[in-house]
Short mmCIF file of C-alpha atoms and ligand atoms in Angstrom, two decimals:
data_model
loop_
_atom_site.label_atom_id
_atom_site.label_comp_id
_atom_site.label_asym_id
_atom_site.label_seq_id
_atom_site.Cartn_x
_atom_site.Cartn_y
_atom_site.Cartn_z
CA MET A 974 43.72 -5.16 26.14
CA SER A 975 44.48 -4.58 22.45
CA ASN A 976 41.26 -4.49 20.48
CA ALA A 977 42.73 -6.60 17.73
CA ASN A 978 42.88 -9.49 20.18
CA LEU A 979 39.38 -8.97 21.42
CA ARG A 980 37.25 -12.11 21.37
CA ALA A 981 33.88 -10.83 22.47
CA HIS A 982 30.79 -12.68 23.63
CA LEU A 983 27.61 -10.62 24.03
CA ILE A 984 24.61 -11.72 26.10
CA THR A 985 21.28 -9.87 25.97
CA PHE A 986 18.39 -9.87 28.42
CA GLY A 987 15.21 -7.82 28.16
CA CYS A 988 13.22 -6.10 25.47
CA GLN A 989 13.72 -5.31 21.79
CA MET A 990 15.31 -2.01 22.76
CA ASN A 991 18.07 -3.99 24.41
CA GLU A 992 18.45 -6.20 21.34
CA TYR A 993 18.86 -3.05 19.26
CA ASP A 994 21.42 -1.64 21.70
CA THR A 995 23.41 -4.87 21.66
CA HIS A 996 23.54 -4.64 17.88
CA LEU A 997 24.74 -1.04 18.17
CA VAL A 998 27.57 -2.01 20.51
CA GLN A 999 28.41 -5.02 18.41
CA SER A 1000 28.79 -2.80 15.34
CA GLU A 1001 31.11 -0.53 17.28
CA LEU A 1002 33.15 -3.50 18.49
CA ALA A 1003 33.34 -4.87 14.95
CA SER A 1004 34.72 -1.56 13.72
CA LEU A 1005 37.42 -1.87 16.39
CA GLY A 1006 38.42 -5.22 14.93
CA ALA A 1007 36.83 -7.49 17.51
CA GLU A 1008 36.04 -11.08 16.74
CA PHE A 1009 32.77 -12.55 18.03
CA VAL A 1010 32.64 -15.93 19.69
CA ASP A 1011 29.66 -18.09 20.69
CA THR A 1012 30.67 -19.15 24.19
CA ILE A 1013 32.00 -17.61 27.38
CA GLN A 1014 34.86 -20.13 27.31
CA ASP A 1015 36.13 -18.84 23.97
CA ALA A 1016 35.84 -15.17 24.97
CA ASN A 1017 38.26 -12.77 26.62
CA PHE A 1018 35.53 -10.13 26.87
CA VAL A 1019 31.98 -10.85 27.99
CA LEU A 1020 29.43 -8.05 27.79
CA VAL A 1021 26.03 -8.49 29.42
CA ASN A 1022 23.12 -6.27 28.38
CA THR A 1023 20.73 -6.27 31.31
CA CYS A 1024 17.03 -5.80 32.10
CA ALA A 1025 15.58 -4.51 35.37
CA VAL A 1026 11.87 -4.61 34.63
CA ARG A 1027 11.08 -7.50 36.98
CA GLY A 1028 12.94 -9.38 39.72
CA LYS A 1029 13.62 -12.44 37.59
CA PRO A 1030 15.86 -10.91 34.91
CA VAL A 1031 17.88 -9.17 37.63
CA GLU A 1032 18.39 -12.51 39.39
CA LYS A 1033 19.56 -14.04 36.11
CA VAL A 1034 22.13 -11.28 35.64
CA LYS A 1035 23.45 -11.81 39.15
CA SER A 1036 23.92 -15.52 38.68
CA LEU A 1037 25.63 -14.98 35.32
CA LEU A 1038 27.99 -12.39 36.82
CA GLY A 1039 28.76 -14.81 39.64
CA LYS A 1040 29.79 -17.38 37.10
CA LEU A 1041 31.92 -14.82 35.26
CA ARG A 1042 33.68 -13.78 38.45
CA LYS A 1043 34.72 -17.39 39.04
CA GLU A 1044 35.97 -17.57 35.47
CA LYS A 1045 38.01 -14.40 36.09
CA GLU A 1046 39.81 -16.12 38.94
CA ARG A 1047 41.07 -18.73 36.52
CA ARG A 1048 42.14 -16.62 33.53
CA PRO A 1049 42.30 -13.08 32.17
CA LEU A 1050 38.76 -12.03 31.32
CA LEU A 1051 37.19 -8.63 30.91
CA VAL A 1052 33.56 -8.33 32.08
CA GLY A 1053 31.20 -5.57 31.02
CA MET A 1054 27.66 -4.80 32.04
CA MET A 1055 25.38 -2.45 30.14
CA GLY A 1056 21.67 -1.67 29.94
CA CYS A 1057 19.00 -1.05 32.52
CA VAL A 1058 20.43 -2.77 35.62
CA ALA A 1059 23.72 -0.93 35.09
CA GLN A 1060 21.93 2.40 35.47
CA LEU A 1061 20.50 1.61 38.92
CA GLU A 1062 22.14 1.94 42.29
CA GLU A 1063 21.32 -1.71 42.79
CA GLY A 1064 23.24 -2.44 39.59
CA GLN A 1065 26.28 -0.51 40.68
CA GLU A 1066 26.38 -2.52 43.89
CA ILE A 1067 26.10 -5.70 41.85
CA ALA A 1068 28.94 -4.48 39.62
CA LYS A 1069 31.20 -3.90 42.64
CA LYS A 1070 30.34 -7.22 44.20
CA PHE A 1071 31.04 -9.20 41.03
CA ASP A 1072 34.13 -7.25 39.98
CA VAL A 1073 32.65 -5.89 36.75
CA ASP A 1074 35.24 -3.95 34.73
CA ILE A 1075 33.03 -1.90 32.41
CA LEU A 1076 29.67 -0.43 33.35
CA LEU A 1077 27.66 1.47 30.73
CA GLY A 1078 24.16 2.87 31.27
CA PRO A 1079 21.69 2.67 28.37
CA GLY A 1080 22.60 6.24 27.32
CA ALA A 1081 26.36 5.62 27.45
CA ILE A 1082 26.78 2.55 25.27
CA THR A 1083 28.61 4.45 22.53
CA GLN A 1084 31.47 4.82 25.03
CA ILE A 1085 32.47 1.20 24.55
CA ALA A 1086 35.68 2.00 22.65
CA LYS A 1087 36.83 4.40 25.37
CA ALA A 1088 35.97 1.85 28.00
CA LEU A 1089 38.13 -0.76 26.31
CA GLU A 1090 41.07 1.66 26.08
CA SER A 1091 40.90 2.36 29.77
CA HIS A 1092 43.36 0.51 31.95
CA ASP A 1093 41.14 0.93 34.95
CA LYS A 1094 37.56 0.17 35.75
CA PHE A 1095 35.36 2.28 33.43
CA TRP A 1096 31.90 3.42 34.53
CA ASP A 1097 29.70 5.78 32.53
CA LEU A 1098 26.05 6.37 33.37
CA THR A 1099 25.38 9.65 31.56
CA PHE A 1100 22.94 10.02 28.70
CA ARG A 1101 24.96 10.98 25.63
CA ASP A 1102 23.48 12.32 22.41
CA GLU A 1103 25.67 9.95 20.41
CA VAL A 1104 23.39 7.09 21.40
CA ASN A 1105 20.73 8.74 19.21
CA THR A 1106 23.01 9.96 16.43
CA TYR A 1107 24.84 6.67 15.90
CA VAL A 1108 23.52 4.90 12.79
CA PRO A 1109 24.45 1.23 13.08
CA PRO A 1110 25.02 -0.71 9.85
CA PRO A 1111 22.32 -3.25 8.90
CA PRO A 1112 22.54 -6.48 10.89
CA LYS A 1113 23.81 -9.37 8.75
CA GLY A 1114 21.59 -12.18 7.56
CA THR A 1115 18.24 -10.87 8.70
CA LEU A 1116 15.17 -9.74 6.80
CA SER A 1117 13.65 -8.09 9.83
CA ALA A 1118 15.32 -5.29 11.80
CA PHE A 1119 14.71 -2.82 14.62
CA VAL A 1120 15.18 0.93 14.45
CA SER A 1121 15.18 3.07 17.57
CA ILE A 1122 13.13 6.26 17.14
CA ILE A 1123 12.80 7.52 20.73
CA ARG A 1124 14.55 6.67 23.98
CA GLY A 1125 13.27 7.00 27.52
CA CYS A 1126 9.80 7.46 28.96
CA ASN A 1127 7.94 10.46 30.37
CA HIS A 1128 5.19 8.46 32.03
CA HIS A 1129 5.33 7.61 35.69
CA CYS A 1130 3.63 4.25 36.09
CA THR A 1131 4.06 3.52 39.77
CA TYR A 1132 5.27 -0.07 39.27
CA CYS A 1133 7.80 0.68 36.54
CA ILE A 1134 11.57 1.03 36.77
CA VAL A 1135 12.06 2.04 33.12
CA PRO A 1136 11.86 5.85 33.59
CA LYS A 1137 14.65 5.46 36.15
CA THR A 1138 16.84 3.30 33.95
CA ARG A 1139 16.25 5.04 30.65
CA GLY A 1140 15.46 8.59 31.68
CA PRO A 1141 13.13 11.07 29.96
CA GLU A 1142 12.01 10.87 26.34
CA VAL A 1143 14.55 11.93 23.70
CA SER A 1144 13.47 11.59 20.08
CA ARG A 1145 15.94 10.78 17.37
CA HIS A 1146 16.36 13.14 14.42
CA PRO A 1147 14.04 12.01 11.60
CA ASP A 1148 16.84 12.25 9.01
CA LEU A 1149 18.87 9.67 10.94
CA ILE A 1150 15.88 7.35 11.26
CA LEU A 1151 15.16 7.61 7.53
CA GLU A 1152 18.83 7.15 6.68
CA GLU A 1153 19.02 4.01 8.81
CA ILE A 1154 15.89 2.58 7.17
CA GLU A 1155 17.20 3.41 3.68
CA ARG A 1156 20.33 1.46 4.49
CA LEU A 1157 18.28 -1.46 5.77
CA LYS A 1158 16.25 -1.42 2.57
CA ALA A 1159 19.41 -1.42 0.46
CA ALA A 1160 20.62 -4.43 2.48
CA GLY A 1161 17.43 -6.32 1.57
CA VAL A 1162 15.57 -5.96 4.85
CA LEU A 1163 11.82 -6.48 4.35
CA GLU A 1164 10.47 -5.57 7.77
CA VAL A 1165 11.36 -2.74 10.12
CA THR A 1166 10.07 -2.32 13.66
CA LEU A 1167 10.24 1.24 15.01
CA LEU A 1168 11.21 1.08 18.66
CA GLY A 1169 10.71 3.11 21.78
CA GLN A 1170 9.24 2.75 25.26
CA ASN A 1171 6.45 4.96 24.00
CA VAL A 1172 6.68 5.52 20.25
CA ASN A 1173 3.45 7.53 20.15
CA SER A 1174 5.23 10.44 21.90
CA TYR A 1175 7.76 10.67 19.10
CA GLY A 1176 8.78 14.24 18.25
CA LYS A 1177 7.06 15.96 21.14
CA ASP A 1178 10.29 16.71 22.98
CA GLN A 1179 12.03 18.37 20.00
CA PRO A 1180 10.64 21.45 18.28
CA GLY A 1181 10.36 21.00 14.54
CA TYR A 1182 10.34 17.20 14.55
CA PRO A 1183 7.44 15.40 12.85
CA SER A 1184 4.79 13.74 14.99
CA PHE A 1185 4.65 9.95 15.19
CA ALA A 1186 1.81 9.92 12.65
CA GLU A 1187 3.88 12.03 10.25
CA LEU A 1188 6.93 9.85 10.82
CA LEU A 1189 4.91 6.74 9.93
CA ARG A 1190 3.96 8.30 6.61
CA MET A 1191 7.57 9.33 5.93
CA VAL A 1192 8.85 5.86 6.69
CA GLY A 1193 6.10 4.41 4.48
CA GLN A 1194 7.50 6.37 1.52
CA ILE A 1195 10.82 4.53 1.72
CA GLY A 1196 9.13 1.43 0.39
CA ILE A 1197 10.10 -1.26 2.88
CA PRO A 1198 7.17 -3.68 2.56
CA ARG A 1199 6.49 -4.01 6.27
CA ILE A 1200 6.60 -1.44 9.04
CA LYS A 1201 5.73 -2.26 12.61
CA PHE A 1202 6.17 -0.27 15.79
CA THR A 1203 6.24 -0.86 19.52
CA THR A 1204 5.36 0.10 22.24
CA SER A 1205 2.29 2.30 22.15
CA HIS A 1206 0.70 4.06 25.10
CA PRO A 1207 -3.11 4.30 25.14
CA VAL A 1208 -3.04 7.92 26.29
CA ASN A 1209 -0.91 8.98 23.33
CA PHE A 1210 -2.66 6.80 20.74
CA THR A 1211 -4.43 9.65 19.01
CA ASP A 1212 -6.70 9.64 15.95
CA ASP A 1213 -4.01 11.04 13.66
CA ILE A 1214 -1.92 7.92 14.32
CA ILE A 1215 -4.83 5.64 13.48
CA GLN A 1216 -5.40 7.59 10.28
CA ALA A 1217 -1.72 7.40 9.30
CA ILE A 1218 -1.79 3.61 9.75
CA ALA A 1219 -4.97 3.33 7.69
CA GLU A 1220 -3.50 5.43 4.88
CA THR A 1221 -0.02 3.87 4.77
CA PRO A 1222 -0.25 0.35 3.32
CA GLN A 1223 3.28 -0.58 4.40
CA VAL A 1224 2.33 -0.17 8.05
CA CYS A 1225 1.13 -3.53 9.38
CA ARG A 1226 -2.30 -3.69 10.96
CA TYR A 1227 -0.82 -4.95 14.18
CA ILE A 1228 -0.99 -2.87 17.35
CA HIS A 1229 0.47 -3.66 20.73
CA LEU A 1230 -1.47 -1.52 23.18
CA PRO A 1231 -0.63 -2.32 26.81
CA VAL A 1232 -3.66 -1.93 29.06
CA GLN A 1233 -2.13 -3.29 32.33
CA SER A 1234 -5.53 -3.59 34.08
CA GLY A 1235 -9.24 -3.33 33.36
CA SER A 1236 -10.08 -1.75 36.71
CA ASN A 1237 -10.14 2.02 37.03
CA ARG A 1238 -9.21 1.79 40.68
CA VAL A 1239 -6.08 -0.21 39.81
CA LEU A 1240 -5.25 1.98 36.80
CA ARG A 1241 -5.35 5.01 39.07
CA ARG A 1242 -3.05 3.37 41.61
CA MET A 1243 -0.75 2.32 38.77
CA GLY A 1244 -0.49 5.96 37.67
CA ARG A 1245 -1.77 5.07 34.19
CA GLU A 1246 -3.26 8.32 32.93
CA TYR A 1247 -6.30 6.80 31.16
CA ARG A 1248 -9.36 4.93 32.33
CA ARG A 1249 -11.04 1.79 31.06
CA GLU A 1250 -13.57 3.83 29.05
CA TRP A 1251 -10.81 5.79 27.30
CA TYR A 1252 -8.94 2.62 26.44
CA LEU A 1253 -12.06 0.94 25.05
CA ASP A 1254 -12.79 4.04 22.99
CA ARG A 1255 -9.28 3.86 21.47
CA VAL A 1256 -9.88 0.20 20.62
CA ARG A 1257 -13.22 1.11 19.05
CA ALA A 1258 -11.60 3.81 16.91
CA ILE A 1259 -8.80 1.43 15.87
CA LYS A 1260 -11.22 -1.34 14.90
CA GLU A 1261 -13.40 1.06 12.98
CA ALA A 1262 -10.50 2.35 10.88
CA LEU A 1263 -8.64 -0.97 10.59
CA PRO A 1264 -11.19 -3.79 10.38
CA ASP A 1265 -8.66 -6.67 10.27
CA VAL A 1266 -6.42 -5.27 12.98
CA VAL A 1267 -4.50 -7.67 15.22
CA LEU A 1268 -4.36 -6.45 18.81
CA SER A 1269 -2.07 -7.47 21.62
CA THR A 1270 -1.51 -6.10 25.08
CA ASP A 1271 0.47 -6.27 28.33
CA ILE A 1272 -1.34 -7.06 31.57
CA ILE A 1273 -0.01 -7.05 35.12
CA VAL A 1274 -1.87 -9.31 37.53
CA GLY A 1275 -1.76 -8.98 41.29
CA PHE A 1276 -0.89 -5.30 41.50
CA PRO A 1277 -0.94 -4.33 45.22
CA GLY A 1278 -4.49 -3.93 46.45
CA GLU A 1279 -6.02 -5.62 43.38
CA THR A 1280 -9.24 -7.25 44.60
CA GLU A 1281 -11.09 -10.16 43.07
CA ALA A 1282 -13.57 -7.63 41.64
CA ASP A 1283 -10.73 -5.57 40.11
CA PHE A 1284 -9.25 -8.66 38.53
CA GLU A 1285 -12.63 -9.64 37.10
CA GLU A 1286 -12.76 -6.25 35.42
CA THR A 1287 -9.53 -7.15 33.65
CA LEU A 1288 -11.19 -10.37 32.47
CA THR A 1289 -14.28 -8.54 31.19
CA LEU A 1290 -12.13 -5.96 29.43
CA TYR A 1291 -10.26 -8.81 27.76
CA ASP A 1292 -13.60 -10.10 26.44
CA GLU A 1293 -14.69 -6.68 25.30
CA VAL A 1294 -11.51 -6.14 23.29
CA GLY A 1295 -10.98 -9.75 22.23
CA TYR A 1296 -7.20 -9.62 22.06
CA ASP A 1297 -5.32 -11.77 19.59
CA HIS A 1298 -2.49 -12.09 22.07
CA ALA A 1299 -1.37 -10.87 25.49
CA TYR A 1300 1.85 -10.73 27.46
CA MET A 1301 0.91 -11.37 31.06
CA PHE A 1302 3.06 -10.60 34.08
CA ILE A 1303 2.84 -11.17 37.78
CA TYR A 1304 3.45 -7.90 39.59
CA SER A 1305 7.06 -7.70 40.74
CA PRO A 1306 7.94 -4.95 43.24
CA ARG A 1307 10.95 -3.04 41.91
CA PRO A 1308 13.11 -1.33 44.51
CA GLY A 1309 12.70 2.44 44.41
CA THR A 1310 9.40 2.51 42.50
CA PRO A 1311 6.41 4.22 44.18
CA SER A 1312 4.27 1.09 44.26
CA ALA A 1313 7.02 -0.91 45.96
CA ARG A 1314 7.52 1.86 48.51
CA HIS A 1315 3.91 2.55 49.37
CA PHE A 1316 1.93 -0.62 48.83
CA GLN A 1317 1.90 -4.08 50.34
CA ASP A 1318 2.58 -6.91 47.85
CA LEU A 1319 -0.21 -9.51 47.50
CA PRO A 1320 0.45 -13.13 48.52
CA ARG A 1321 2.16 -15.08 45.78
CA GLU A 1322 -0.61 -17.76 45.63
CA VAL A 1323 -3.19 -15.08 44.83
CA LYS A 1324 -1.04 -13.66 42.06
CA VAL A 1325 -0.23 -17.07 40.57
CA ALA A 1326 -3.89 -18.20 40.64
CA ARG A 1327 -4.99 -15.02 38.84
CA LEU A 1328 -2.28 -15.39 36.25
CA GLN A 1329 -3.50 -18.94 35.55
CA ARG A 1330 -7.05 -17.71 35.00
CA LEU A 1331 -5.84 -14.96 32.71
CA ILE A 1332 -3.72 -17.40 30.71
CA GLU A 1333 -6.83 -19.55 30.18
CA LYS A 1334 -8.67 -16.51 28.89
CA GLN A 1335 -5.77 -15.60 26.60
CA LYS A 1336 -5.57 -19.11 25.12
CA GLU A 1337 -9.29 -19.22 24.50
CA TRP A 1338 -9.27 -15.87 22.69
CA SER A 1339 -6.06 -16.53 20.76
CA TYR A 1340 -7.54 -19.80 19.50
CA ARG A 1341 -10.78 -18.12 18.52
CA LYS A 1342 -8.96 -15.25 16.81
CA ASN A 1343 -6.46 -17.52 15.06
CA LYS A 1344 -9.30 -19.72 13.72
CA ARG A 1345 -10.61 -16.73 11.79
CA TRP A 1346 -7.56 -16.88 9.56
CA GLU A 1347 -8.22 -20.45 8.39
CA GLY A 1348 -8.86 -20.47 4.64
CA ARG A 1349 -7.42 -16.98 4.15
CA VAL A 1350 -4.23 -16.07 2.31
CA VAL A 1351 -1.68 -14.08 4.28
CA GLU A 1352 1.79 -12.73 3.54
CA VAL A 1353 4.43 -14.57 5.55
CA LEU A 1354 7.99 -13.45 6.10
CA VAL A 1355 9.79 -16.81 6.27
CA ARG A 1356 12.95 -16.65 8.36
CA GLY A 1357 14.24 -20.22 8.09
CA THR A 1358 13.70 -23.74 9.36
CA ALA A 1359 11.40 -24.25 12.33
CA LYS A 1360 12.06 -26.35 15.44
CA GLU A 1361 9.22 -28.57 14.30
CA ASP A 1362 10.64 -31.09 11.84
CA GLY A 1363 9.93 -30.49 8.17
CA TYR A 1364 8.67 -26.93 8.61
CA ALA A 1365 9.90 -23.46 7.88
CA GLU A 1366 8.84 -20.68 10.21
CA GLY A 1367 7.90 -17.08 9.77
CA HIS A 1368 5.33 -14.51 10.76
CA ASP A 1369 2.56 -12.68 8.98
CA ARG A 1370 1.75 -8.99 8.98
CA GLY A 1371 -0.28 -9.45 12.16
CA ASN A 1372 2.75 -10.96 13.93
CA HIS A 1373 1.23 -14.46 14.11
CA PRO A 1374 3.87 -17.17 14.01
CA VAL A 1375 3.22 -19.26 10.87
CA LEU A 1376 4.62 -22.68 9.89
CA VAL A 1377 4.75 -23.92 6.31
CA PRO A 1378 6.25 -27.13 4.84
CA ALA A 1379 9.97 -26.42 4.51
CA ALA A 1380 10.06 -27.70 0.94
CA GLN A 1381 7.57 -25.01 -0.08
CA ALA A 1382 9.71 -22.16 1.27
CA PRO A 1383 13.33 -23.13 0.59
CA GLU A 1384 14.65 -19.58 0.90
CA PRO A 1385 13.91 -16.89 3.49
CA GLY A 1386 11.60 -14.21 2.07
CA LEU A 1387 8.00 -13.21 1.56
CA TYR A 1388 5.46 -15.87 0.61
CA GLN A 1389 1.73 -15.92 0.08
CA VAL A 1390 0.39 -18.59 2.39
CA GLU A 1391 -3.07 -20.09 2.70
CA ILE A 1392 -3.81 -20.82 6.36
CA LYS A 1393 -4.98 -24.41 6.76
CA GLN A 1394 -5.09 -24.84 10.49
CA ALA A 1395 -4.93 -22.67 13.59
CA THR A 1396 -3.86 -23.52 17.14
CA PRO A 1397 -3.95 -21.14 20.13
CA HIS A 1398 -0.26 -20.42 19.52
CA LEU A 1399 0.32 -20.48 15.77
CA LEU A 1400 -0.98 -20.93 12.24
CA TYR A 1401 -0.15 -23.74 9.81
CA GLY A 1402 -0.34 -22.99 6.11
CA GLU A 1403 0.59 -23.93 2.56
CA VAL A 1404 2.53 -21.69 0.23
CA VAL A 1405 0.38 -20.57 -2.71
CA GLY A 1406 2.92 -18.19 -4.21
CA SER A 1407 5.97 -16.13 -3.48
CA THR A 1408 5.63 -12.41 -3.47
CA ALA A 1409 7.95 -9.79 -4.62
CA PRO A 1410 7.58 -6.87 -2.22
CA THR A 1411 5.98 -4.98 -5.10
CA THR A 1412 2.58 -6.53 -4.39
CA ILE A 1413 2.34 -3.64 -1.95
CA PRO A 1414 2.07 -0.22 -3.58
CA LEU A 1415 5.42 1.38 -3.06
CA THR A 1416 4.44 4.95 -3.50
CA VAL A 1417 1.53 6.29 -1.57
CA MET A 1418 -0.07 9.64 -1.95
N1 SAH B 2676 7.04 1.10 27.72
C1 SAH B 2676 6.43 -0.10 27.49
C2 SAH B 2676 7.13 -1.31 28.07
C3 SAH B 2676 7.38 -1.34 29.50
S1 SAH B 2676 8.02 -2.82 30.15
C4 SAH B 2676 5.02 0.04 27.96
O1 SAH B 2676 4.69 0.91 28.71
O2 SAH B 2676 4.22 -0.76 27.53
C5 SAH B 2676 6.95 -4.04 29.46
C6 SAH B 2676 5.86 -4.51 30.34
O3 SAH B 2676 6.37 -5.04 31.55
C7 SAH B 2676 4.90 -3.45 30.82
O4 SAH B 2676 3.95 -3.12 29.85
C8 SAH B 2676 4.28 -4.09 32.02
O5 SAH B 2676 3.16 -4.87 31.68
C9 SAH B 2676 5.37 -4.99 32.53
N2 SAH B 2676 5.95 -4.51 33.78
C10 SAH B 2676 6.60 -3.34 34.00
N3 SAH B 2676 6.95 -3.23 35.29
C11 SAH B 2676 6.50 -4.36 35.91
C12 SAH B 2676 6.55 -4.82 37.27
N4 SAH B 2676 7.11 -4.11 38.22
N5 SAH B 2676 6.00 -6.02 37.53
C13 SAH B 2676 5.42 -6.74 36.55
N6 SAH B 2676 5.35 -6.36 35.28
C14 SAH B 2676 5.88 -5.17 34.95
FE1 SF4 B 2677 7.08 1.99 32.27
FE2 SF4 B 2677 4.74 3.16 32.08
FE3 SF4 B 2677 6.84 4.19 30.81
FE4 SF4 B 2677 5.81 1.92 29.97
S1 SF4 B 2677 4.75 3.91 29.99
S2 SF4 B 2677 7.99 2.35 30.28
S3 SF4 B 2677 5.13 0.94 31.85
S4 SF4 B 2677 6.56 4.06 33.04
FE1 F3S B 2678 14.00 -4.25 30.57
FE2 F3S B 2678 15.05 -1.91 30.26
FE3 F3S B 2678 13.70 -3.00 28.32
S1 F3S B 2678 14.13 -2.65 32.09
S2 F3S B 2678 12.18 -4.17 29.41
S3 F3S B 2678 15.58 -3.76 29.14
S4 F3S B 2678 13.69 -0.88 28.91
#
């Protein structure tokens, strides 16, 4: 197919890393002259970026590819699959079954141009350095952007497919990261989220690279008003990182620190390298250095062998930390992972009932935590109109969703907002002023 006639439709499942990768591929396609369309019907090339972390997203990909195969029977259509499912044997079988034309693993996405030139099926599952050296142009029309700083994961959590799909840790050269952020700044971006499966390990795999703490300080110097990062691993969340956050005002006091379970027995079976006491000590150190910190976490309920007593330890840990927010998942056995191979899955009713109890706990805490912001003034990055009529939506430095009357925030940007009312899910406020990014000191010692 000639690229000039390419009408591409991109569909993304999964995490922020996948969103970033889709943007990367989209930039490459744009440079080839592709046009982007909003529906499958209007497209002659559909590219699906896939997620393998739980059973559900894989099922969704299969049903989408089924639909695309039918479409292919009716008209010329090129189908591509990239991302985490593509990398797995399971994914390659899916690709064969659904007649997928282009298959690119997460480390091979820069091969998209070559894939489109090929007159045959094109499969590439190798990790290529280009995926880390490519500097995509700033995404259009957004004030908030992602920047990949490290790919892959060196941990071996027994339930997790990610090390298999994304391979070992490979840090990106700091010059490229800084260059990308400079470009985002020049394009008017106000918030950057540094991405990786485990950002805290940044630099360890490459001699001479800065540590994550040092990188945070370097990125702070650029002067983008808001810097966030995700995901952190409790084992690698060292004191120097906490100190760098405390001393770099651009870095938001928001930390996502997945705990997975509060029971040491379960943590051990999960292959998480820390124990409850270690985790709680990290939280203590964080709270001490960053008094207003907003904390969120990931929790898996119903890991094989999790007893009622184990689960209750997760509940008590939740109370001890007092999370602002949590992402909660029912354990999903992933083919080929150690926990799926060696352990018996718990009955679904048990898992669902525990999830319900945990959700109750989360709502209670989120409400309590959100209430604390009532009457305070926070900086909100307004993105645009909200689903709720008459409101504009945005988020504050702690990642809370915030709604303000649309008339008070006619343009996207940073506003000072007084929080009037909190719910378990979001904050309602009134604009008390708009802020130029300069309210934050732009040069730090
Ligand atoms: N590297 C990140 C993100 C991993 S995937 C991290 O370690 O935090 C995001 C979350 O999905 C994980 O934190 C975990 O809570 C959840 N998850 C991973 N594998 C899972 C599985 N097999 N079943 C249920 N949840 C899972
Ligand atoms: Fe998966 Fe664990 Fe790595 Fe996170 S740290 S990506 S949960 S193996
Ligand atoms: Fe999913 Fe891969 Fe991200 S498995 S969560 S898309 S790293």
